[in-house]
Coordinates of C-alpha atoms in Angstrom, one line a residue:
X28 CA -145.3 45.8 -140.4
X29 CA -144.1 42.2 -138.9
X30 CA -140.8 44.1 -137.9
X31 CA -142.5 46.9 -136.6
X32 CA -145.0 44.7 -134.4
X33 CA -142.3 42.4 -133.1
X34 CA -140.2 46.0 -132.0
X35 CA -142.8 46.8 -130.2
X36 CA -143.6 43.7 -128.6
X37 CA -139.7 44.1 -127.4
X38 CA -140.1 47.3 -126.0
X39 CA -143.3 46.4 -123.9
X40 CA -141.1 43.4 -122.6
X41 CA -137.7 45.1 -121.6
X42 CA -140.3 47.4 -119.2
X43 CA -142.3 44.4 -117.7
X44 CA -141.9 44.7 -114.1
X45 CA -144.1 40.6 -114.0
X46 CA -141.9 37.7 -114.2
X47 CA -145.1 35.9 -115.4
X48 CA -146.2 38.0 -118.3
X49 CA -142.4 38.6 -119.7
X50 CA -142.2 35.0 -119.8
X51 CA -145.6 34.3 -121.6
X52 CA -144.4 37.9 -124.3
X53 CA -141.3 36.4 -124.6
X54 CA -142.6 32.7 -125.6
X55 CA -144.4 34.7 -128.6
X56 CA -141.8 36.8 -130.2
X57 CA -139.3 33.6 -129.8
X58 CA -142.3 32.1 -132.0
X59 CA -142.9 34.3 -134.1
X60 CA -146.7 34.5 -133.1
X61 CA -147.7 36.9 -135.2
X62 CA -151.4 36.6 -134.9
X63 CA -151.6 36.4 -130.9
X64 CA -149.0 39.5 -131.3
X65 CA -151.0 42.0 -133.3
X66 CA -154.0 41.3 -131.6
X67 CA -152.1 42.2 -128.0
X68 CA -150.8 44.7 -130.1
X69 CA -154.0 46.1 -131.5
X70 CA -154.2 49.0 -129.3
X71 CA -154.3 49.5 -125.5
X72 CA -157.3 49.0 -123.3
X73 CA -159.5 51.5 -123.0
X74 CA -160.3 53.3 -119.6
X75 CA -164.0 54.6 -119.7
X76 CA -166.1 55.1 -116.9
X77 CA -166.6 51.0 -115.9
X78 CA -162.2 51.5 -115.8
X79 CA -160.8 49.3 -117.0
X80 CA -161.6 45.8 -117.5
X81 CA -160.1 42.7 -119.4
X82 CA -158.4 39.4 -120.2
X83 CA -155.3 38.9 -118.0
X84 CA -152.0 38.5 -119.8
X85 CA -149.3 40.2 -121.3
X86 CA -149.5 43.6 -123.9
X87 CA -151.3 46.7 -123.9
X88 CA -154.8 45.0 -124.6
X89 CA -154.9 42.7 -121.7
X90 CA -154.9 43.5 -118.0
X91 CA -151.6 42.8 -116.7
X92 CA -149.0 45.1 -113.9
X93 CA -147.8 47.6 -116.5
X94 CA -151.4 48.5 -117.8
X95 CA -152.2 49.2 -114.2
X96 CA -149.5 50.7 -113.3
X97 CA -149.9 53.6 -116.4
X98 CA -153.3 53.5 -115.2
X99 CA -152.7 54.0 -111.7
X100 CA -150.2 57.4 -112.8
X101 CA -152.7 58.3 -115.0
X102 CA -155.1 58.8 -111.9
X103 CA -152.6 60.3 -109.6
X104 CA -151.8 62.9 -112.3
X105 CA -155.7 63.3 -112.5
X106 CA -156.0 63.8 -108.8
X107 CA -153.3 65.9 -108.5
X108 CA -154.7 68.3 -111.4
X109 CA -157.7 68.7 -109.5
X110 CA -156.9 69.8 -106.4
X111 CA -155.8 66.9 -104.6
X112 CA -152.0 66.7 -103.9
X113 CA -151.2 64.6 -101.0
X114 CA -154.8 63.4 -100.6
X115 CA -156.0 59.5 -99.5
X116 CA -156.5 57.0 -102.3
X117 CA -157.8 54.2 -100.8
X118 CA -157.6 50.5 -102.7
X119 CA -159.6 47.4 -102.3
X120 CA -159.2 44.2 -104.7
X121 CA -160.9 41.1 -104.7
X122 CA -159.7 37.5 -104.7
X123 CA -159.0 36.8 -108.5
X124 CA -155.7 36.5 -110.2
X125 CA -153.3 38.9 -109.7
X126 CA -156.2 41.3 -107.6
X127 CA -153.5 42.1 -104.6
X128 CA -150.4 42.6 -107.1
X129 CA -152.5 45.2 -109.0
X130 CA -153.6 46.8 -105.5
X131 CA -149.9 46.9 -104.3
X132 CA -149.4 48.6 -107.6
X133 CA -151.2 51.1 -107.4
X134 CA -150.4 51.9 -104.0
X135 CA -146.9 52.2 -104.8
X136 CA -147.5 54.5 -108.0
X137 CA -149.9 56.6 -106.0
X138 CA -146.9 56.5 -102.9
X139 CA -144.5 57.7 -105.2
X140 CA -147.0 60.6 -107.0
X141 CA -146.6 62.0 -103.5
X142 CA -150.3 61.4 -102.8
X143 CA -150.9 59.1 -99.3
X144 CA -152.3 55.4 -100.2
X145 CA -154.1 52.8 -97.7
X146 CA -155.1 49.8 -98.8
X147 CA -157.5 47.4 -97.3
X148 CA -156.5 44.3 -95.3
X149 CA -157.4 41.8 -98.0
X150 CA -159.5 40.8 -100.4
X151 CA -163.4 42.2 -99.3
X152 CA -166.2 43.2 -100.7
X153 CA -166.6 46.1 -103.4
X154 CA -168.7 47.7 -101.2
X155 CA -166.3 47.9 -98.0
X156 CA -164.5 49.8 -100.3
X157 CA -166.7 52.4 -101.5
X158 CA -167.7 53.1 -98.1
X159 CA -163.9 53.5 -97.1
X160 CA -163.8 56.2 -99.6
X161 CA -165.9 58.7 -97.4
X162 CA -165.3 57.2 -94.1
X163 CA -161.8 58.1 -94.2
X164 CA -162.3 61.2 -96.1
X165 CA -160.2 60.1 -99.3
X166 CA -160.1 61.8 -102.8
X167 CA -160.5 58.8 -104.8
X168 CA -160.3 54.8 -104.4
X169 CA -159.7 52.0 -106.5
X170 CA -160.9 48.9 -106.3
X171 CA -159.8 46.0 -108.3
X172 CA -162.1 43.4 -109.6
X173 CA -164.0 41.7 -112.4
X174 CA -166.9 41.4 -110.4
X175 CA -168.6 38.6 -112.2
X176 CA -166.2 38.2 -115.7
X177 CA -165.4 35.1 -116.3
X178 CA -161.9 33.8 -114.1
X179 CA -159.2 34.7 -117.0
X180 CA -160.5 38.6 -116.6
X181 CA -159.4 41.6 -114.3
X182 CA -160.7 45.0 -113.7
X183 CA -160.1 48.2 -112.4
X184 CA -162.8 50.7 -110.8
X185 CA -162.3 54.4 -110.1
X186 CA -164.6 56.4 -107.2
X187 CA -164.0 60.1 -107.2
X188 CA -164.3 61.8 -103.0
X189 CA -167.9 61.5 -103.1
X190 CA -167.7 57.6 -102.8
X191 CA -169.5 56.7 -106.3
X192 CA -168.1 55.6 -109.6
X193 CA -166.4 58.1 -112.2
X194 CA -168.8 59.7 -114.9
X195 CA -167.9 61.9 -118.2
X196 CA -165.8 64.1 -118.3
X197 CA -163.3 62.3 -115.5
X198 CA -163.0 59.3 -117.7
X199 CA -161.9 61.1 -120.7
X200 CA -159.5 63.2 -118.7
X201 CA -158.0 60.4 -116.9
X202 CA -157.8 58.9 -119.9
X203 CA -156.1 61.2 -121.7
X204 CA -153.4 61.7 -118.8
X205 CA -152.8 57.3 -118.9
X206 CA -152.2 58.2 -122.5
X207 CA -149.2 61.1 -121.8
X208 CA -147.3 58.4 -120.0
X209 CA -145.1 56.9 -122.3
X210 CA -142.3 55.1 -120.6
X211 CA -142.8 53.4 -116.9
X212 CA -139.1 54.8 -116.0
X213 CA -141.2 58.0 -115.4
X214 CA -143.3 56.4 -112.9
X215 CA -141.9 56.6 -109.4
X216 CA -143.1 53.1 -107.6
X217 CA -141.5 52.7 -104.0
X218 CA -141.2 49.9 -102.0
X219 CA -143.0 50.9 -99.2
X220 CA -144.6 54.4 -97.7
X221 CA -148.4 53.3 -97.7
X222 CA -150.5 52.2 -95.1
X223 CA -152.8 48.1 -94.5
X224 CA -155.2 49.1 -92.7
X225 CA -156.4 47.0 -90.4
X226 CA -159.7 45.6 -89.3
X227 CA -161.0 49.3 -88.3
X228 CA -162.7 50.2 -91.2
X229 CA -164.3 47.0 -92.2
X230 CA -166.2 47.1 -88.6
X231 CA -167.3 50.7 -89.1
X232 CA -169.1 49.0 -92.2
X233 CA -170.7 46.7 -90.1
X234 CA -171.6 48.7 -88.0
X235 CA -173.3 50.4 -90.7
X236 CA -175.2 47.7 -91.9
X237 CA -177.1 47.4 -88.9
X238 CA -178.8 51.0 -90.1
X239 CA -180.2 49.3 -92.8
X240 CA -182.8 47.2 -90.4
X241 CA -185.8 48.3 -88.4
X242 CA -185.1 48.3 -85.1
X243 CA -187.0 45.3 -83.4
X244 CA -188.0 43.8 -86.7
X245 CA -188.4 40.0 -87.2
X246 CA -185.2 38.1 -87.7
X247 CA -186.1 34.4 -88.0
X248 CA -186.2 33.5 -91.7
X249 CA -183.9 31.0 -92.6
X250 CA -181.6 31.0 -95.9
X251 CA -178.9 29.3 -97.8
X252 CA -176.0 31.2 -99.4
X253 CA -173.4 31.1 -101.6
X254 CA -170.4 33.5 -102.0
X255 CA -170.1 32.1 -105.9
X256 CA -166.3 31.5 -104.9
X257 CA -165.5 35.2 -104.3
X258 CA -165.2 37.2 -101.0
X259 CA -168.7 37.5 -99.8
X260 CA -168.8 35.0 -96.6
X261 CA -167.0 36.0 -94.2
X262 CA -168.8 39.6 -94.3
X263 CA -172.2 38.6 -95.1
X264 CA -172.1 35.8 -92.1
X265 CA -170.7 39.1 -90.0
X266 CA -173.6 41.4 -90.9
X267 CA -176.2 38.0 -90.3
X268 CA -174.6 37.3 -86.6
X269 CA -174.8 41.0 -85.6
X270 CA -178.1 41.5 -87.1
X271 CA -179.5 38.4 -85.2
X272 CA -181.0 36.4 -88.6
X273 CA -180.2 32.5 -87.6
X274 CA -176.7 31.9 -89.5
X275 CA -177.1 30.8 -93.4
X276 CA -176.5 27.2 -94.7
X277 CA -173.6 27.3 -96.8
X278 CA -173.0 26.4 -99.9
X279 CA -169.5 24.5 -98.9
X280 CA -168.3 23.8 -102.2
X281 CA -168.4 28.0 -103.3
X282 CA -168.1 29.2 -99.9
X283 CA -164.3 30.0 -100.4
X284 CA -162.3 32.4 -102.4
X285 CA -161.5 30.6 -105.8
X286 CA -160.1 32.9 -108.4
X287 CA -160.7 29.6 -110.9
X288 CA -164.6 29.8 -110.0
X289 CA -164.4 25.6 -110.4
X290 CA -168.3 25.2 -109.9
X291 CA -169.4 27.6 -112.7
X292 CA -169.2 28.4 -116.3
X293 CA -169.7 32.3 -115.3
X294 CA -169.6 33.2 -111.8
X295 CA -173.2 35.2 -112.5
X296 CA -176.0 34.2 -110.6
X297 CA -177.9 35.4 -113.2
X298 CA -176.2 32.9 -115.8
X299 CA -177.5 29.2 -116.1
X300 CA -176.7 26.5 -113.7
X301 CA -175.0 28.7 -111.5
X302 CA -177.1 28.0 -108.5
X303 CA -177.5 24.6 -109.4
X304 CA -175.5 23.9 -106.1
X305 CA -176.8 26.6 -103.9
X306 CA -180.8 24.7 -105.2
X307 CA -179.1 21.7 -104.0
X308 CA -178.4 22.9 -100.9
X309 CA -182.3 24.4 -100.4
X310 CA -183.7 21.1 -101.5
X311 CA -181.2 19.4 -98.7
X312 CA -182.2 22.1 -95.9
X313 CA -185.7 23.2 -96.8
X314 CA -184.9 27.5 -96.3
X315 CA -187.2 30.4 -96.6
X316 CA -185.1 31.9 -99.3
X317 CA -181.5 31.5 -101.4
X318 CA -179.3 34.5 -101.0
X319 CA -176.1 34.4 -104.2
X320 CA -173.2 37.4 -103.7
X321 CA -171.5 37.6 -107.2
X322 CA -167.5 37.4 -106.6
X323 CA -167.1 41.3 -105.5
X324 CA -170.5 40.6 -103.4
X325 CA -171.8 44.2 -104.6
X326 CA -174.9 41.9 -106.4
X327 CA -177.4 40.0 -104.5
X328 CA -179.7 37.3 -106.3
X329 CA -182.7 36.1 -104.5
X330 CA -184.5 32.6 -105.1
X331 CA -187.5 31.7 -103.7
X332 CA -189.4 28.3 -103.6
X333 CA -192.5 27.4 -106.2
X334 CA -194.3 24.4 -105.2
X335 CA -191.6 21.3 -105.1
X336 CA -189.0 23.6 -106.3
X337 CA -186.3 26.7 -106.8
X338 CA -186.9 29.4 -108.8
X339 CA -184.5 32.9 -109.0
X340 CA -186.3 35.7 -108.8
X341 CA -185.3 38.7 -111.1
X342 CA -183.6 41.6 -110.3
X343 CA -187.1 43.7 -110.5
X344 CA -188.9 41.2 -108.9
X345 CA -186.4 41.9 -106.0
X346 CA -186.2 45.9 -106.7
X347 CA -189.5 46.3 -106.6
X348 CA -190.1 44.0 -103.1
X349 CA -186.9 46.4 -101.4
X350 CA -189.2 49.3 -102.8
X351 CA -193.0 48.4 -101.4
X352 CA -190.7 47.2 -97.9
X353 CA -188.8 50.7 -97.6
X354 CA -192.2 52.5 -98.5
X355 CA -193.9 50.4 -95.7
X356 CA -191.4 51.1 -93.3
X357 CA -191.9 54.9 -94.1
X358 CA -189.3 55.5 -96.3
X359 CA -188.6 59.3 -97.2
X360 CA -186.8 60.6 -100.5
X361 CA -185.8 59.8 -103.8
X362 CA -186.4 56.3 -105.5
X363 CA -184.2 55.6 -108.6
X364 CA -183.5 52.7 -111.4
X365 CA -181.4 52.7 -114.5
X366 CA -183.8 53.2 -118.0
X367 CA -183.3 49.3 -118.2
X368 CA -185.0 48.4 -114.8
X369 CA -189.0 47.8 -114.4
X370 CA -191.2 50.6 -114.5
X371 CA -193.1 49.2 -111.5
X372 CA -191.2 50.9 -109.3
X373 CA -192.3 54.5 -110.8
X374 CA -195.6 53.2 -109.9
X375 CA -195.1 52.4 -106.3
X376 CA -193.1 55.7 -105.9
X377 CA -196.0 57.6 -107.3
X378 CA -198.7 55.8 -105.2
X379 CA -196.7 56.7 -101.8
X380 CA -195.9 60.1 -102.8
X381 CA -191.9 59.9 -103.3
X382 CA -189.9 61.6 -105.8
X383 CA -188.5 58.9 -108.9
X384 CA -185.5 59.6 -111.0
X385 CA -184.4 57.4 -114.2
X386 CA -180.7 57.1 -114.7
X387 CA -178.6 56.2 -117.5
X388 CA -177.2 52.0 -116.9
X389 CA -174.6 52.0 -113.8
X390 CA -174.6 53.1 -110.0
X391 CA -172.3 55.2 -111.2
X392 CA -175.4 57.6 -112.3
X393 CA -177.9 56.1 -109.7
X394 CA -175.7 56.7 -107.2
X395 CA -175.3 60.8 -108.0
X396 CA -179.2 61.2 -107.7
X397 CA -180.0 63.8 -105.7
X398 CA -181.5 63.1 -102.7
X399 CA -181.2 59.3 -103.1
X400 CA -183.0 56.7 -100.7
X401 CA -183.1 53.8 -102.6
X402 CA -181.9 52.5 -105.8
X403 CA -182.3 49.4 -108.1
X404 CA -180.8 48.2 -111.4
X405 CA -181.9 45.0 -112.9
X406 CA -178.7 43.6 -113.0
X407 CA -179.2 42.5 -109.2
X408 CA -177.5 45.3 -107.9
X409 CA -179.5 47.5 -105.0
X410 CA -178.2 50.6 -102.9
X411 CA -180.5 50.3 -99.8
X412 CA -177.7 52.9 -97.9
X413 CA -176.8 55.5 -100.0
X414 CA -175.4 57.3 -97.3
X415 CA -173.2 54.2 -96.3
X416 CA -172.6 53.1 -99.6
X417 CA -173.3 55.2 -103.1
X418 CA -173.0 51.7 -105.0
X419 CA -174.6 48.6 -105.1
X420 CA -174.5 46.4 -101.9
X421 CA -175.0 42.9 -101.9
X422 CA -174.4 42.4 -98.5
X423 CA -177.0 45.3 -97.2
X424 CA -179.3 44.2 -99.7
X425 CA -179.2 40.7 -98.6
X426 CA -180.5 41.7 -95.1
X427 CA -183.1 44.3 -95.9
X428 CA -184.7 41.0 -98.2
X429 CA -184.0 38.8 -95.3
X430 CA -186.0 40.9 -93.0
X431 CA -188.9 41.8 -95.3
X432 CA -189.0 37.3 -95.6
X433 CA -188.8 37.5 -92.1
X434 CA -191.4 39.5 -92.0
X435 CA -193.7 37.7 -94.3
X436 CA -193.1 34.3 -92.7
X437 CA -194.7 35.9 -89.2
X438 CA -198.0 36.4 -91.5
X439 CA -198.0 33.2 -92.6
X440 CA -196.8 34.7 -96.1
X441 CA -194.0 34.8 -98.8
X442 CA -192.2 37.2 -100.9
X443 CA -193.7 35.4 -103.8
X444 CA -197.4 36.4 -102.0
X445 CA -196.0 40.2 -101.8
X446 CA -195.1 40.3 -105.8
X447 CA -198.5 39.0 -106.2
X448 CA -200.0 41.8 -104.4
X449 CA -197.6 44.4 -106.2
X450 CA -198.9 42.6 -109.5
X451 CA -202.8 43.5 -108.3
X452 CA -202.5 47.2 -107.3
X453 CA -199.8 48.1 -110.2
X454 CA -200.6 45.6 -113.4
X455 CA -198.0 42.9 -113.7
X456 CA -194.8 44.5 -114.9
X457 CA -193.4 41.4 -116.3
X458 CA -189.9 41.8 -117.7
X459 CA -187.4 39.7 -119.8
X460 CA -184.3 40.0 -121.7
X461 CA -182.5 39.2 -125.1
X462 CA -178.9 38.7 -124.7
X463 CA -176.3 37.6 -126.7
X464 CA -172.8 37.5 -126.3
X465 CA -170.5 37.5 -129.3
X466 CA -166.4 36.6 -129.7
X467 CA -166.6 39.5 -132.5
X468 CA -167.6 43.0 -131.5
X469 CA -168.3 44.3 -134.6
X470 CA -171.9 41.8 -134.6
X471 CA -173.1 43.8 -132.2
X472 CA -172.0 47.2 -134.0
X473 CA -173.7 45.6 -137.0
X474 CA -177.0 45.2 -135.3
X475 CA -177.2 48.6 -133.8
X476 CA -176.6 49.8 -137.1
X477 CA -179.5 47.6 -138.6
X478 CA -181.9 49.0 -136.2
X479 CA -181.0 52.7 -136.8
X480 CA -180.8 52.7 -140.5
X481 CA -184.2 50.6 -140.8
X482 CA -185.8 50.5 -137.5
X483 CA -189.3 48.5 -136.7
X484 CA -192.2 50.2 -136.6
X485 CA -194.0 47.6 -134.8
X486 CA -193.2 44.8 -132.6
X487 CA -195.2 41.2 -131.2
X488 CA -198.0 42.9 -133.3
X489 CA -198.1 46.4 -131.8
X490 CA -197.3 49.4 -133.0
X491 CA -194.2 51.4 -132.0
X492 CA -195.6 54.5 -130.7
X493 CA -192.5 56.2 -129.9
X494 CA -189.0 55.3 -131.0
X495 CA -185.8 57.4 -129.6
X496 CA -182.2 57.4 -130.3
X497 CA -180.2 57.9 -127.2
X498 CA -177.1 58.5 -128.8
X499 CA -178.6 62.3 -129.1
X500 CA -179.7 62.3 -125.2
X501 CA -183.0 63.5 -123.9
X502 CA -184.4 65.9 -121.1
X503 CA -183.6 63.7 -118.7
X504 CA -180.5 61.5 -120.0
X505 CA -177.0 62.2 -121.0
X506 CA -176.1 61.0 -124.7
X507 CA -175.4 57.0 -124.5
X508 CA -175.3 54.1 -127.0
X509 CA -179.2 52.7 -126.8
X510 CA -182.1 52.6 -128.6
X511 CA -185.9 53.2 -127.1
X512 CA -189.1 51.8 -128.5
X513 CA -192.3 52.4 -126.4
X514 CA -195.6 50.4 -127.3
X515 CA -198.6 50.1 -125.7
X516 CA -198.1 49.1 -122.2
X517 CA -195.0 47.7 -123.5
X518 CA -191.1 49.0 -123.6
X519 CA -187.9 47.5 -125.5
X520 CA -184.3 48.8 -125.0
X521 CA -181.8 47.8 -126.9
X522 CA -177.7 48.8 -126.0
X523 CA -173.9 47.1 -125.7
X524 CA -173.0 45.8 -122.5
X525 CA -170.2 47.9 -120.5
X526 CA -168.5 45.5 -118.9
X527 CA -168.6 41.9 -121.6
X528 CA -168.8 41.3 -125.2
X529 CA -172.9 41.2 -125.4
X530 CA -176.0 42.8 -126.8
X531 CA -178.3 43.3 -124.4
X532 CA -182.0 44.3 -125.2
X533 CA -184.1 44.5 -122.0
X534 CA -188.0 44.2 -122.6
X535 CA -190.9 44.9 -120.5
X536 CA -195.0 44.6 -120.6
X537 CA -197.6 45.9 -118.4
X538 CA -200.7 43.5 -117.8
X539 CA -203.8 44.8 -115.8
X540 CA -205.0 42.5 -113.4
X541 CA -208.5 43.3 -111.5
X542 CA -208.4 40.6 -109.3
X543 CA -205.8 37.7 -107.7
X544 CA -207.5 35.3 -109.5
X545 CA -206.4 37.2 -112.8
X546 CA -202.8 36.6 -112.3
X547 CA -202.6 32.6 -114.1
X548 CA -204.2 34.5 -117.3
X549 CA -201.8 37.8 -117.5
X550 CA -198.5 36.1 -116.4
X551 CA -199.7 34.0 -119.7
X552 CA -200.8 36.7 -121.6
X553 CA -197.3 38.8 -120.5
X554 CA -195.4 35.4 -121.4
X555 CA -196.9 35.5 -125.1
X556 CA -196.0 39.1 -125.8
X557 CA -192.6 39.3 -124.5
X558 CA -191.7 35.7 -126.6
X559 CA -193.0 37.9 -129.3
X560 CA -191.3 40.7 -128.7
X561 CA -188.0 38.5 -128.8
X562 CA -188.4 37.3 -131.8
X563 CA -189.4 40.1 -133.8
X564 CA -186.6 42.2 -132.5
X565 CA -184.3 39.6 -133.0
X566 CA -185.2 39.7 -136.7
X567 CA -185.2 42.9 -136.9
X568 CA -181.4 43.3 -135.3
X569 CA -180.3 40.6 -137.5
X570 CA -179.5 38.5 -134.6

């Protein structure tokens, strides 16, 4: 076995096109690193529909140039399967570690598969990418990125010709044809034959995000921002000059690419002390609101103040206020939210008479809704342009929210006045999570296992009215790992994360409120049941 692992190990290395990662595969067969071996070793990284995403270094279970470039050949044999010989793959990457050699990559393999590559002038935004796809008419693009993993990670993300995200069955079958490339001496990776493109298509974009505003609307609120060290700014301040919003305080020490993300233990907005600067910086300049990008700036986070201080708002908070601005501006077509996101925004697409789809977790689902005008997942992504963008858009987000705060302020009013209001007509929908990220997988494999072999028939005291299995699907869903309990006025899902090592259970109650004066005693009420709600669930999942 020890022989077999270390042959292996020596195979991988002798094809290594990276000076870096045949140096760090060499240092541990020279020592005899058995351990760190097998568990590079293990297996290979799995593409599935998120791509592929994970720890940089060397072997097939880390993200490193020869995993890319099997994956990239993988996706050319795809394409070409399908129809598309000689199409446009267009590439995007982000500022992290090895983001451009990965791009060059796969511009080369896709070059040599005899399909045309461009790739965009450097590290932007996801969603400049996405929008490439259908503004230059490609079959597919790529855009490398970890989004907001923590800086030893890389990614890889796959959009079909229609601009979104891969679903089943293109996964499996691209999948399957990364698998039937066994050597990289049978990949074909030029020097040169691809196109940079140059600034064209990133000012289309901008243009584009003008769309996304009411034309004459107020533009006077005032915000600080942080780009979270990733590649946000320089497009976000673009889009805030041309739409005429008075330019954002920066948050200097995260204003500039870092793929080391020095400030923060995650580069998440949504993870603690995160913001702790970009509050800081609000306490120091006294703004109407906090706009965060995560690194690939296709995630916006919001923070508002409350009395003498910051507070983030949540992603529903900030679905829902994008939802009751669209519907005031007349808004027509289809509103949609992953099964994990607030209910609330079924209710305001009901009350204004607009058709509301769930989705499966991902913009890669939200996105393919027919009809789409506006989506939301609670994981701080929004598509405000789906005819732009069919992903989540930080930067578009960022202005629509600006403009509704802009909006507000001329009434003497905030967004945290507006959520108040939604609160009154709709019930607080107040919303929470249970997370917990693990170093071993198989704890969260345990607790899903728990739940379906003795699952809870009541939870905080009420009684589980309904409880579904998603692995089986539904009328409206496709088959995916989760678990559904419904209560009264009260909703728990429980399912592994995509993209990290986590369990994520996402809970929600509804509180009627009569009256504004209501709202102290239900956000206490709503406060009680989900702390409740944690705790019994966590006993119940063993966690």
């Amino acid at each position: 076995m020890h022989d077999d692992l270390i042959a292996r190990a020596q195979a991988w290395l002798a094809e290594d096109p990276d000076a870096e990662t045949r140096e760090e595969l060499a240092k541990l067969i020279d020592a005899g690193d058995v351990t760190e071996l097998a568990e590079r070793f293990a297996g290979t990284l799995q593409f599935g529909t998120a791509g592929l995403r994970g720890e940089l270094g060397a072997g097939p279970m880390r993200m490193n140039r020869t995993v890319v470039i099997r994956a990239a050949a993988g996706l050319a044999a795809y394409l070409k399967k399908n129809g598309a010989s000689g199409g446009l793959v267009v590439i995007g990457y982000d500022a992290r570690h090895k983001s451009a050699d990965f791009a060059r990559d796969t511009a080369a393999v896709m070059t040599g598969a005899g399909l045309r590559a461009a790739v965009l002038p450097r590290p932007l935004p996801t969603p400049v990418l996405a929008y490439a796809i259908r503004h230059l008419g490609a079959v597919a693009g790529v855009e490398v990125t970890a989004s907001h993993n923590p800086p030893r990670d890389n990614g890889y993300k796959v959009y079909l010709g229609d601009g979104s995200q891969i679903v089943p069955p293109a996964d499996a079958e691209i999948a399957a044809e990364i698998d039937a490339i066994t050597t990289l001496t049978s990949v074909p990776r030029p020097e040169s034959g691809w196109e940079t493109l140059d600034d064209a298509v990133l000012d289309a974009y901008l243009a584009r995000t003008d769309a996304v505003l009411a034309a004459g609307s107020p533009r006077t609120a005032r915000t600080v921002y942080t780009a979270m060290h990733g590649v946000g700014k320089d497009v976000l301040l673009a889009a805030f000059a041309r739409a005429g919003f008075p330019a954002p305080a920066l948050v200097a020490e995260q204003a500039e690419p870092d793929p080391d993300f020095p400030t923060v233990a995650f580069p998440n907005p949504e993870e603690p002390g995160a913001m702790d600067l970009a509050f800081a910086k609000a306490r120091e300049t006294e703004p109407d609101l906090i706009i965060a990008n995560d690194p690939d700036a296709d995630r916006c986070a919001v923070a508002v103040k409350v009395g003498a201080d910051w507070r983030m708002l949540s992603g529903d908070e900030v679905g829902s206020l994008l939802a009751a601005h669209l519907v005031r501006r007349g808004a027509h077509g289809t509103f949609a939210e992953s099964i994990v996101s607030s209910s609330l925004l079924g209710r305001i697409a009901e009350k204004a008479g607009l058709p509301y789809e769930e989705t499966l977790t991902g913009f890669k689902w939200i996105a393919r809704v027919e009809g789409l005008r506006y989506g939301y997942e609670e994981a701080l992504g929004y598509c405000v342009d789906p005819d732009g963008v069919r992903d989540k858009d930080g930067i578009t987000a960022a202005l629509l929210i600006t403009e509704l705060a802009s909006e507000l302020k001329q009434d003497g009013r905030t967004l945290l006045d507006l959520l108040d209001d939604l609160a009154v007509e709709h019930g607080l929908h107040a919303t929470d999570q249970l997370s917990v990220r693990v170093e071993d997988l198989s704890v969260i494999a345990a607790a899903m296992r728990r739940l379906r072999e003795q699952p809870p028939t009541e939870l905080a005291g009420r009684a589980i009215t309904r409880s579904e299995d998603l692995t089986q699907g539904t009328d409206t869903l496709p088959p995916t790992d989760g678990l559904r309990y419904t209560l009264d006025d009260a909703r728990v899902i429980v399912r592994p994360s995509g993209t990290e090592p986590k369990l994520k259970c996402y809970l929600e109650v509804v509180v009627p409120v009569a009256a504004h004066d209501g709202l102290p005693e239900a956000r206490a009420e709503a406060a009680e049941v989900l702390a409740a709600v944690k705790r019994d669930l966590s006993a119940a999942a063993g966690i």
